[in-house]
Amino acid sequence: MSRSFPSDFLWGVAASAFQTEGAVHADGRGQSVWDVYSHTPGRTTNGDTADIACDHYHRYPEDIALMRGLGVKAYRLSTAWPRIFPTGSGQINQRGLDFYDRVIDLCLHEGIEPWICLHHWDMPVTVEDKGGWRNRDTAKIFADYAAVVARHFGDRVKRFAPINEPNVIPWVAYNVGRHAPGKQDYPSSLQAIHTLNLAHGYTVSAVRAEAPQAEVGNIVSLGPVRPHYDDAAHEEARILGACLWRRVMVDPLWLGTYPEPIAKDMEPYIQQDDMAAISQKMDFFGLNHYNPVFVGPNKNTTFGVAETAPPTGMGPLTDVNWVVDPAAFLEQIRDTSARYGKPTIYITENGASYPDALGPDRRVIDNDRIAYFNGYLNALLDALDEGHDIRGYFAWSLMDNFEWGRGYSKRFGLVYVDYPTLQRIPKQSYHWLSEVIKANAV
């Protein structure tokens, strides 16, 4: 790249506990909703489960060494709720805290700042059995878990986020039923939206009480929402889709209100002081972005709207059929900055899946991913030139991992994982991004 980022720009990688750790029965970890979901026939590609995943639980020193080699200065990890509270609340599993102590301490030793996201979709089964996000009591239970994590790690971790991409949960898990727990029910979906927002607000308070020197922000996946066809029905779907995808898990946090056209339907779930608890001032806005989202009406979903395949002729596409569109990234940054009062933004996920293959020379040449990163990083530079307050960029992901319902069939990593052997092999994009980071180092 011929253009430069600010000298204090933060470069990082992101990953999640369930997708990488494996060791699902090790050291007292409890069962999560995704353990159950992935073991349910027909729910994942090839029946894949995350029982082993990348075995990051045992191989984290090797993975942190790969981060050091890449040159990043931050690692956005998630703590596994069922690893710390096997039954969701009550007795703390000290061995779970010990594992994250080891990870965090090694990161700090290697000059890598750990960021903690407290929840990346792996809710304990015992909490789901009591209603999960459909039960507003879950917000308090989650905040109690967050307080334990912030108290234990707050001396070393300076940035926390409550929930990764909370908008994905009602959109995918409750609208189309394609993620754990795989529910489709309108009142349950509305309650889940509000409970997730409450959990965020309660957690902000908990983190600030237990780790007052730490920063806390949200992490949400956003992209422009566009109609699949140019007609009235698809425009109506776009309006509702934009509400559900871009606004319903962000406006309450930053603006203190639910957006139209769903605001009226949310009223029965809102109790006194809820919105004040939800809409606390935050230190940063964590923006995950991959692609623009195309939508259309769909009577088989809870809300009557769903994501569609991109329109014919749209391209290029990634391996998961997402449009490569750096201009949409810039559009989303502009929208976020304008709507939410020019917050401090970190790009907390960005990346692409391609059908990577291990060559006979044990190399992975992923030029499509390099082109993707090049285009999106240049869009990020355009955003910086426009004056948006963007402080850092986390690539998704350090390594190939368990991609939820797609199992191991899709690869987003900078590092190739040879799943039969679990060998890690840096791809060409790893070396390319390393050179970019070095060229922009302080």
Coordinates of C-alpha atoms in Angstrom, one line a residue:
M1 CA 0.0 0.0 0.0
S2 CA 1.3 3.4 -0.9
R3 CA -0.7 5.4 1.7
S4 CA 0.0 5.5 5.4
F5 CA -2.1 5.1 8.6
P6 CA -1.5 7.3 11.7
S7 CA 1.6 6.2 13.7
D8 CA -0.6 5.4 16.7
F9 CA -3.1 3.4 14.8
L10 CA -3.8 0.1 16.5
W11 CA -3.5 -3.1 14.5
G12 CA -5.0 -6.3 15.8
V13 CA -6.7 -9.7 15.1
A14 CA -10.0 -11.0 16.4
A15 CA -11.2 -14.5 17.4
S16 CA -13.8 -16.1 19.5
A17 CA -13.8 -18.8 22.2
F18 CA -16.2 -21.3 20.7
Q19 CA -14.8 -21.1 17.2
T20 CA -11.2 -21.7 18.2
E21 CA -10.7 -23.2 21.7
G22 CA -12.1 -26.7 21.5
A23 CA -11.5 -28.6 24.7
V24 CA -15.3 -28.5 25.3
H25 CA -15.1 -31.0 28.2
A26 CA -11.8 -29.8 29.7
D27 CA -11.3 -28.4 33.1
G28 CA -14.9 -28.1 34.2
R29 CA -16.3 -26.2 31.2
G30 CA -20.1 -26.3 31.0
Q31 CA -22.2 -27.0 27.9
S32 CA -23.2 -24.2 25.6
V33 CA -26.1 -23.7 23.3
W34 CA -23.8 -24.1 20.4
D35 CA -22.5 -27.4 21.6
V36 CA -26.1 -28.7 21.5
Y37 CA -26.9 -27.0 18.2
S38 CA -23.8 -28.3 16.4
H39 CA -24.5 -31.8 17.6
T40 CA -28.1 -31.7 16.3
P41 CA -28.2 -33.5 12.9
G42 CA -28.7 -31.2 10.0
R43 CA -27.7 -28.0 11.7
T44 CA -24.1 -27.6 10.5
T45 CA -22.3 -28.4 7.2
N46 CA -21.0 -32.0 7.3
G47 CA -22.3 -32.3 10.8
D48 CA -19.2 -30.4 12.0
T49 CA -18.8 -29.6 15.7
A50 CA -16.4 -27.4 17.6
D51 CA -15.4 -30.1 20.0
I52 CA -11.8 -29.7 18.9
A53 CA -12.0 -26.6 16.7
C54 CA -8.4 -25.2 16.5
D55 CA -7.5 -26.6 19.9
H56 CA -6.5 -23.0 20.9
Y57 CA -7.1 -24.1 24.5
H58 CA -3.9 -26.1 24.3
R59 CA -2.1 -24.4 21.5
Y60 CA -2.5 -20.8 22.5
P61 CA 1.3 -20.2 22.8
E62 CA 1.8 -21.1 19.2
D63 CA -1.1 -18.8 18.2
I64 CA 0.2 -15.9 20.2
A65 CA 3.6 -16.4 18.5
L66 CA 1.8 -16.1 15.2
M67 CA 0.3 -12.8 16.3
R68 CA 3.7 -11.5 17.3
G69 CA 5.1 -12.6 13.9
L70 CA 2.2 -10.7 12.2
G71 CA 3.1 -7.6 14.1
V72 CA -0.2 -6.8 15.7
K73 CA -0.4 -5.0 19.0
A74 CA -3.9 -6.2 20.1
Y75 CA -5.8 -9.5 20.3
R76 CA -9.6 -9.3 20.6
L77 CA -10.6 -12.5 22.3
S78 CA -13.9 -13.7 23.9
T79 CA -14.2 -15.3 27.3
A80 CA -16.4 -18.4 27.3
W81 CA -19.3 -17.9 29.7
P82 CA -19.7 -21.7 30.3
R83 CA -16.0 -22.0 30.9
I84 CA -16.1 -19.6 33.8
F85 CA -19.7 -20.3 35.0
P86 CA -20.5 -23.9 33.9
T87 CA -24.1 -23.4 35.0
G88 CA -24.3 -19.8 34.0
S89 CA -24.2 -18.4 37.5
G90 CA -23.3 -19.5 41.0
Q91 CA -20.1 -21.4 41.5
I92 CA -17.1 -19.9 39.6
N93 CA -14.9 -22.4 37.8
Q94 CA -11.4 -21.2 38.8
R95 CA -9.8 -23.4 36.1
G96 CA -11.6 -21.3 33.4
L97 CA -10.2 -18.1 34.8
D98 CA -6.8 -19.7 35.0
F99 CA -6.9 -20.5 31.3
Y100 CA -7.6 -16.9 30.4
D101 CA -4.9 -15.8 32.9
R102 CA -2.4 -17.8 30.9
V103 CA -3.5 -16.3 27.6
I104 CA -3.6 -12.7 28.8
D105 CA -0.3 -12.9 30.6
L106 CA 1.4 -14.3 27.6
C107 CA -0.1 -11.7 25.3
L108 CA 1.1 -8.9 27.6
H109 CA 4.6 -10.6 27.7
E110 CA 4.7 -10.4 23.9
G111 CA 3.6 -6.8 23.8
I112 CA 0.0 -7.6 22.6
E113 CA -2.9 -5.9 24.3
P114 CA -5.8 -8.2 25.2
W115 CA -9.3 -7.0 24.5
I116 CA -12.1 -9.0 26.1
C117 CA -15.5 -9.5 24.5
L118 CA -17.6 -11.1 27.2
H119 CA -20.0 -13.0 25.0
H120 CA -19.6 -14.4 21.5
W121 CA -22.8 -16.4 21.3
D122 CA -21.9 -19.4 23.5
M123 CA -24.6 -19.1 26.2
P124 CA -24.6 -21.8 28.9
V125 CA -27.3 -24.4 28.2
T126 CA -28.6 -24.0 31.8
V127 CA -29.3 -20.3 31.1
E128 CA -31.1 -21.1 27.8
D129 CA -33.2 -23.7 29.6
K130 CA -34.6 -20.9 31.7
G131 CA -35.4 -18.8 28.6
G132 CA -32.1 -17.4 27.6
W133 CA -32.4 -14.0 25.9
R134 CA -36.2 -14.5 26.0
N135 CA -36.0 -14.1 29.8
R136 CA -35.1 -10.6 31.0
D137 CA -33.6 -12.1 34.1
T138 CA -30.7 -13.2 31.9
A139 CA -29.5 -9.6 31.6
K140 CA -28.7 -9.6 35.3
I141 CA -27.2 -13.0 35.3
F142 CA -25.0 -12.0 32.4
A143 CA -23.9 -8.8 34.2
D144 CA -22.9 -10.8 37.3
Y145 CA -20.7 -13.0 35.0
A146 CA -19.3 -9.8 33.5
A147 CA -18.5 -8.4 36.9
V148 CA -16.4 -11.5 37.8
V149 CA -14.4 -11.3 34.6
A150 CA -13.8 -7.5 34.9
R151 CA -12.8 -7.9 38.6
H152 CA -10.4 -10.7 37.8
F153 CA -8.8 -9.3 34.7
G154 CA -9.3 -5.6 35.1
D155 CA -5.7 -5.1 36.4
R156 CA -4.4 -6.2 33.0
V157 CA -7.3 -5.8 30.4
K158 CA -8.1 -2.2 29.6
R159 CA -10.9 -2.6 27.0
F160 CA -14.1 -4.6 27.3
A161 CA -17.2 -5.2 25.2
P162 CA -20.3 -7.0 26.5
I163 CA -21.6 -8.9 23.5
N164 CA -20.3 -9.6 20.0
E165 CA -22.7 -8.7 17.2
P166 CA -25.9 -8.7 19.3
N167 CA -27.9 -7.8 16.2
V168 CA -27.0 -11.2 14.7
I169 CA -28.8 -13.0 17.5
P170 CA -32.4 -11.8 16.7
W171 CA -31.7 -11.6 13.0
V172 CA -30.3 -15.1 12.5
A173 CA -31.1 -17.1 15.7
Y174 CA -34.7 -15.8 16.2
N175 CA -35.8 -14.5 12.7
V176 CA -34.6 -17.3 10.4
G177 CA -33.7 -19.8 13.1
R178 CA -30.3 -20.6 11.6
H179 CA -28.2 -20.1 14.7
A180 CA -28.4 -21.5 18.2
P181 CA -30.9 -21.7 19.8
G182 CA -32.8 -21.8 16.5
K183 CA -36.1 -20.1 17.6
Q184 CA -38.8 -18.5 15.5
D185 CA -41.4 -16.6 17.5
Y186 CA -42.3 -12.9 17.3
P187 CA -42.8 -12.1 21.0
S188 CA -39.7 -14.1 21.9
S189 CA -37.7 -12.2 19.3
L190 CA -38.8 -8.9 20.7
Q191 CA -38.0 -9.9 24.3
A192 CA -34.6 -11.2 23.1
I193 CA -33.8 -7.8 21.5
H194 CA -34.6 -6.0 24.7
T195 CA -32.8 -8.5 27.0
L196 CA -29.7 -8.2 24.9
N197 CA -29.8 -4.4 25.2
L198 CA -30.4 -4.6 28.9
A199 CA -27.5 -7.1 29.3
H200 CA -25.3 -4.6 27.5
G201 CA -26.3 -1.7 29.8
Y202 CA -26.0 -3.7 33.0
T203 CA -22.6 -4.9 31.8
V204 CA -21.3 -1.4 31.1
S205 CA -22.2 -0.6 34.8
A206 CA -20.6 -3.8 36.0
V207 CA -17.3 -3.3 34.2
R208 CA -17.0 0.3 35.3
A209 CA -17.7 -0.7 38.9
E210 CA -15.1 -3.5 38.9
A211 CA -12.5 -2.1 36.4
P212 CA -12.9 1.7 36.6
Q213 CA -9.7 2.4 34.6
A214 CA -10.9 0.3 31.7
E215 CA -12.8 1.4 28.6
V216 CA -16.0 -0.2 27.5
G217 CA -17.9 -0.1 24.2
N218 CA -20.2 -2.1 22.0
I219 CA -19.4 -4.4 19.1
V220 CA -21.9 -4.7 16.3
S221 CA -21.9 -6.0 12.7
L222 CA -23.2 -3.3 10.3
G223 CA -23.4 -2.8 6.6
P224 CA -25.7 -0.9 4.2
V225 CA -29.1 -2.7 3.8
R226 CA -30.3 -2.8 0.2
P227 CA -33.4 -4.2 -1.5
H228 CA -32.9 -7.3 -3.7
Y229 CA -35.3 -5.9 -6.3
D230 CA -36.4 -2.3 -7.0
D231 CA -40.1 -2.6 -6.1
A232 CA -42.4 -1.5 -3.3
A233 CA -42.4 -4.9 -1.4
H234 CA -38.6 -5.0 -1.4
E235 CA -38.3 -1.4 -0.3
E236 CA -40.6 -2.1 2.6
A237 CA -38.4 -5.1 3.5
R238 CA -35.4 -2.9 3.3
I239 CA -36.8 -0.4 5.8
L240 CA -37.6 -3.2 8.2
G241 CA -34.3 -4.9 7.5
A242 CA -32.4 -1.7 8.2
C243 CA -34.2 -1.3 11.5
L244 CA -33.5 -4.9 12.6
W245 CA -29.9 -5.1 11.2
R246 CA -28.5 -1.6 11.6
R247 CA -30.6 0.1 14.3
V248 CA -32.4 -2.1 16.8
M249 CA -29.2 -3.1 18.8
V250 CA -27.5 0.3 18.4
D251 CA -30.0 3.1 18.6
P252 CA -31.0 2.1 22.2
L253 CA -27.4 2.1 23.3
W254 CA -26.3 5.4 21.7
L255 CA -29.6 7.3 21.3
G256 CA -31.8 5.9 24.1
T257 CA -34.7 4.9 21.8
Y258 CA -35.9 2.0 19.7
P259 CA -36.1 2.9 16.0
E260 CA -39.1 2.9 13.7
P261 CA -40.8 0.8 12.5
I262 CA -40.4 -1.5 15.5
A263 CA -40.6 1.0 18.3
K264 CA -44.3 0.5 19.1
D265 CA -43.9 -3.3 19.3
M266 CA -41.1 -2.9 21.8
E267 CA -43.1 -0.9 24.3
P268 CA -44.6 -3.8 26.3
Y269 CA -41.1 -5.1 27.1
I270 CA -39.7 -1.8 28.4
Q271 CA -39.9 -1.3 32.2
Q272 CA -39.1 1.9 34.1
D273 CA -35.5 3.0 33.9
D274 CA -34.6 0.3 31.3
M275 CA -33.7 2.8 28.6
A276 CA -31.5 4.8 31.0
A277 CA -29.7 1.6 32.0
I278 CA -29.2 0.7 28.3
S279 CA -28.0 4.1 27.0
Q280 CA -24.9 4.8 29.0
K281 CA -22.0 6.8 27.6
M282 CA -19.5 4.5 26.0
D283 CA -15.8 4.9 25.3
F284 CA -15.7 3.4 21.8
F285 CA -17.9 2.0 19.0
G286 CA -16.7 -1.4 17.8
L287 CA -17.7 -1.8 14.2
N288 CA -17.6 -5.1 12.4
H289 CA -18.1 -4.9 8.7
Y290 CA -18.0 -7.5 5.9
N291 CA -20.5 -6.6 3.1
P292 CA -23.7 -4.8 2.2
V293 CA -26.8 -6.8 3.1
F294 CA -29.5 -7.5 0.5
V295 CA -32.9 -8.3 1.8
G296 CA -36.4 -9.2 0.6
P297 CA -39.8 -10.2 2.0
N298 CA -39.8 -13.8 3.4
K299 CA -43.0 -15.3 4.9
N300 CA -41.0 -18.1 6.4
T301 CA -39.2 -15.9 8.9
T302 CA -40.3 -14.4 12.2
F303 CA -40.2 -10.7 11.0
G304 CA -41.2 -11.4 7.4
V305 CA -37.9 -10.3 6.0
A306 CA -34.6 -12.0 5.4
E307 CA -31.2 -11.6 3.8
T308 CA -31.1 -12.8 0.1
A309 CA -28.4 -13.8 -2.2
P310 CA -26.9 -10.8 -4.0
P311 CA -28.7 -9.7 -7.1
T312 CA -27.6 -11.4 -10.4
G313 CA -24.5 -9.8 -11.8
M314 CA -23.4 -8.3 -8.5
G315 CA -19.8 -9.0 -7.7
P316 CA -17.1 -9.9 -7.1
L317 CA -18.2 -12.3 -4.3
T318 CA -16.4 -14.1 -1.5
D319 CA -16.7 -17.8 -0.8
V320 CA -19.8 -17.2 1.4
N321 CA -21.5 -15.2 -1.3
W322 CA -20.9 -11.8 0.2
V323 CA -20.3 -8.9 -2.2
V324 CA -16.9 -7.3 -2.1
D325 CA -17.7 -3.6 -1.9
P326 CA -15.2 -1.3 -0.1
A327 CA -17.5 1.7 -0.9
A328 CA -20.1 0.1 1.3
F329 CA -17.6 0.0 4.1
L330 CA -17.0 3.7 3.7
E331 CA -20.7 4.3 3.5
Q332 CA -21.2 2.4 6.8
I333 CA -18.5 4.4 8.6
R334 CA -20.1 7.7 7.4
D335 CA -23.5 6.5 8.7
T336 CA -22.2 5.4 12.0
S337 CA -20.2 8.6 12.6
A338 CA -23.1 10.8 11.6
R339 CA -25.9 9.0 13.4
Y340 CA -24.1 8.4 16.7
G341 CA -22.3 11.7 17.2
K342 CA -18.8 11.0 15.8
P343 CA -17.8 8.3 18.2
T344 CA -14.3 6.9 18.5
I345 CA -14.5 3.9 16.2
Y346 CA -12.4 0.7 16.1
I347 CA -13.0 -1.7 13.3
T348 CA -13.3 -4.8 15.4
E349 CA -13.8 -7.3 12.6
N350 CA -13.2 -7.2 8.8
G351 CA -12.1 -10.0 6.5
A352 CA -13.2 -12.5 3.8
S353 CA -13.6 -16.2 3.2
Y354 CA -12.1 -17.8 0.2
P355 CA -11.6 -21.5 -0.9
D356 CA -8.0 -21.6 0.2
A357 CA -6.0 -24.7 -0.8
L358 CA -2.7 -26.0 0.6
G359 CA -0.3 -26.3 -2.3
P360 CA 2.2 -29.1 -2.8
D361 CA 4.9 -26.8 -1.4
R362 CA 2.8 -26.4 1.8
R363 CA 2.0 -22.7 0.9
V364 CA -1.4 -21.0 0.6
I365 CA -1.5 -18.3 -2.0
D366 CA -4.7 -16.3 -1.3
N367 CA -4.5 -13.4 -3.6
D368 CA -8.2 -12.8 -3.5
R369 CA -8.0 -12.1 0.3
I370 CA -5.0 -9.8 -0.3
A371 CA -7.1 -7.8 -2.8
Y372 CA -10.0 -7.7 -0.3
F373 CA -7.8 -6.4 2.5
N374 CA -6.2 -3.9 0.1
G375 CA -9.5 -2.5 -1.0
Y376 CA -11.0 -2.3 2.5
L377 CA -7.9 -0.8 4.0
N378 CA -7.9 1.9 1.3
A379 CA -11.5 2.6 2.1
L380 CA -10.5 3.0 5.7
L381 CA -7.8 5.5 4.7
D382 CA -10.5 7.4 2.8
A383 CA -12.6 7.5 6.0
L384 CA -9.6 8.8 8.0
D385 CA -9.0 11.5 5.4
E386 CA -12.6 12.5 5.9
G387 CA -12.0 13.1 9.6
H388 CA -13.8 10.1 11.1
D389 CA -12.3 9.1 14.5
I390 CA -11.0 5.6 13.7
R391 CA -8.3 4.4 16.1
G392 CA -7.7 0.8 15.0
Y393 CA -8.4 -2.3 12.8
F394 CA -8.8 -5.9 13.8
A395 CA -8.6 -8.5 11.0
W396 CA -11.0 -11.5 11.1
S397 CA -9.5 -13.8 11.8
L398 CA -6.1 -14.8 12.9
M399 CA -6.7 -18.4 11.7
D400 CA -9.3 -20.6 10.0
N401 CA -11.9 -21.8 12.6
F402 CA -15.3 -23.2 13.2
E403 CA -17.6 -21.0 11.1
W404 CA -20.9 -21.6 13.0
G405 CA -23.5 -23.3 10.8
R406 CA -20.9 -23.6 7.9
G407 CA -18.6 -25.7 10.1
Y408 CA -15.1 -26.0 8.7
S409 CA -16.2 -25.6 5.1
K410 CA -15.3 -21.8 5.0
R411 CA -12.0 -20.2 5.8
F412 CA -11.5 -16.6 7.0
G413 CA -8.1 -16.9 8.5
L414 CA -4.8 -15.2 7.8
V415 CA -3.4 -18.6 8.9
Y416 CA -4.4 -21.8 7.3
V417 CA -5.4 -24.6 9.8
D418 CA -4.8 -28.1 8.5
Y419 CA -7.6 -29.6 10.5
P420 CA -6.5 -33.3 10.4
T421 CA -3.1 -32.3 12.0
L422 CA -4.0 -28.8 13.4
Q423 CA -0.9 -27.5 11.9
R424 CA -0.9 -23.7 11.4
I425 CA 0.4 -22.4 8.1
P426 CA 0.6 -18.6 7.5
K427 CA -1.1 -17.7 4.2
Q428 CA 0.3 -15.2 1.7
S429 CA -2.2 -12.7 3.1
Y430 CA -0.6 -13.1 6.6
H431 CA 2.8 -12.0 5.1
W432 CA 1.2 -9.2 3.1
L433 CA -0.6 -7.7 6.1
S434 CA 2.5 -8.1 8.2
E435 CA 4.3 -5.9 5.7
V436 CA 1.5 -3.3 5.8
I437 CA 1.6 -3.2 9.6
K438 CA 5.4 -2.9 9.6
A439 CA 5.3 -0.1 7.1
N440 CA 2.9 1.8 9.4
A441 CA 4.6 1.0 12.7
V442 CA 5.6 3.7 15.2

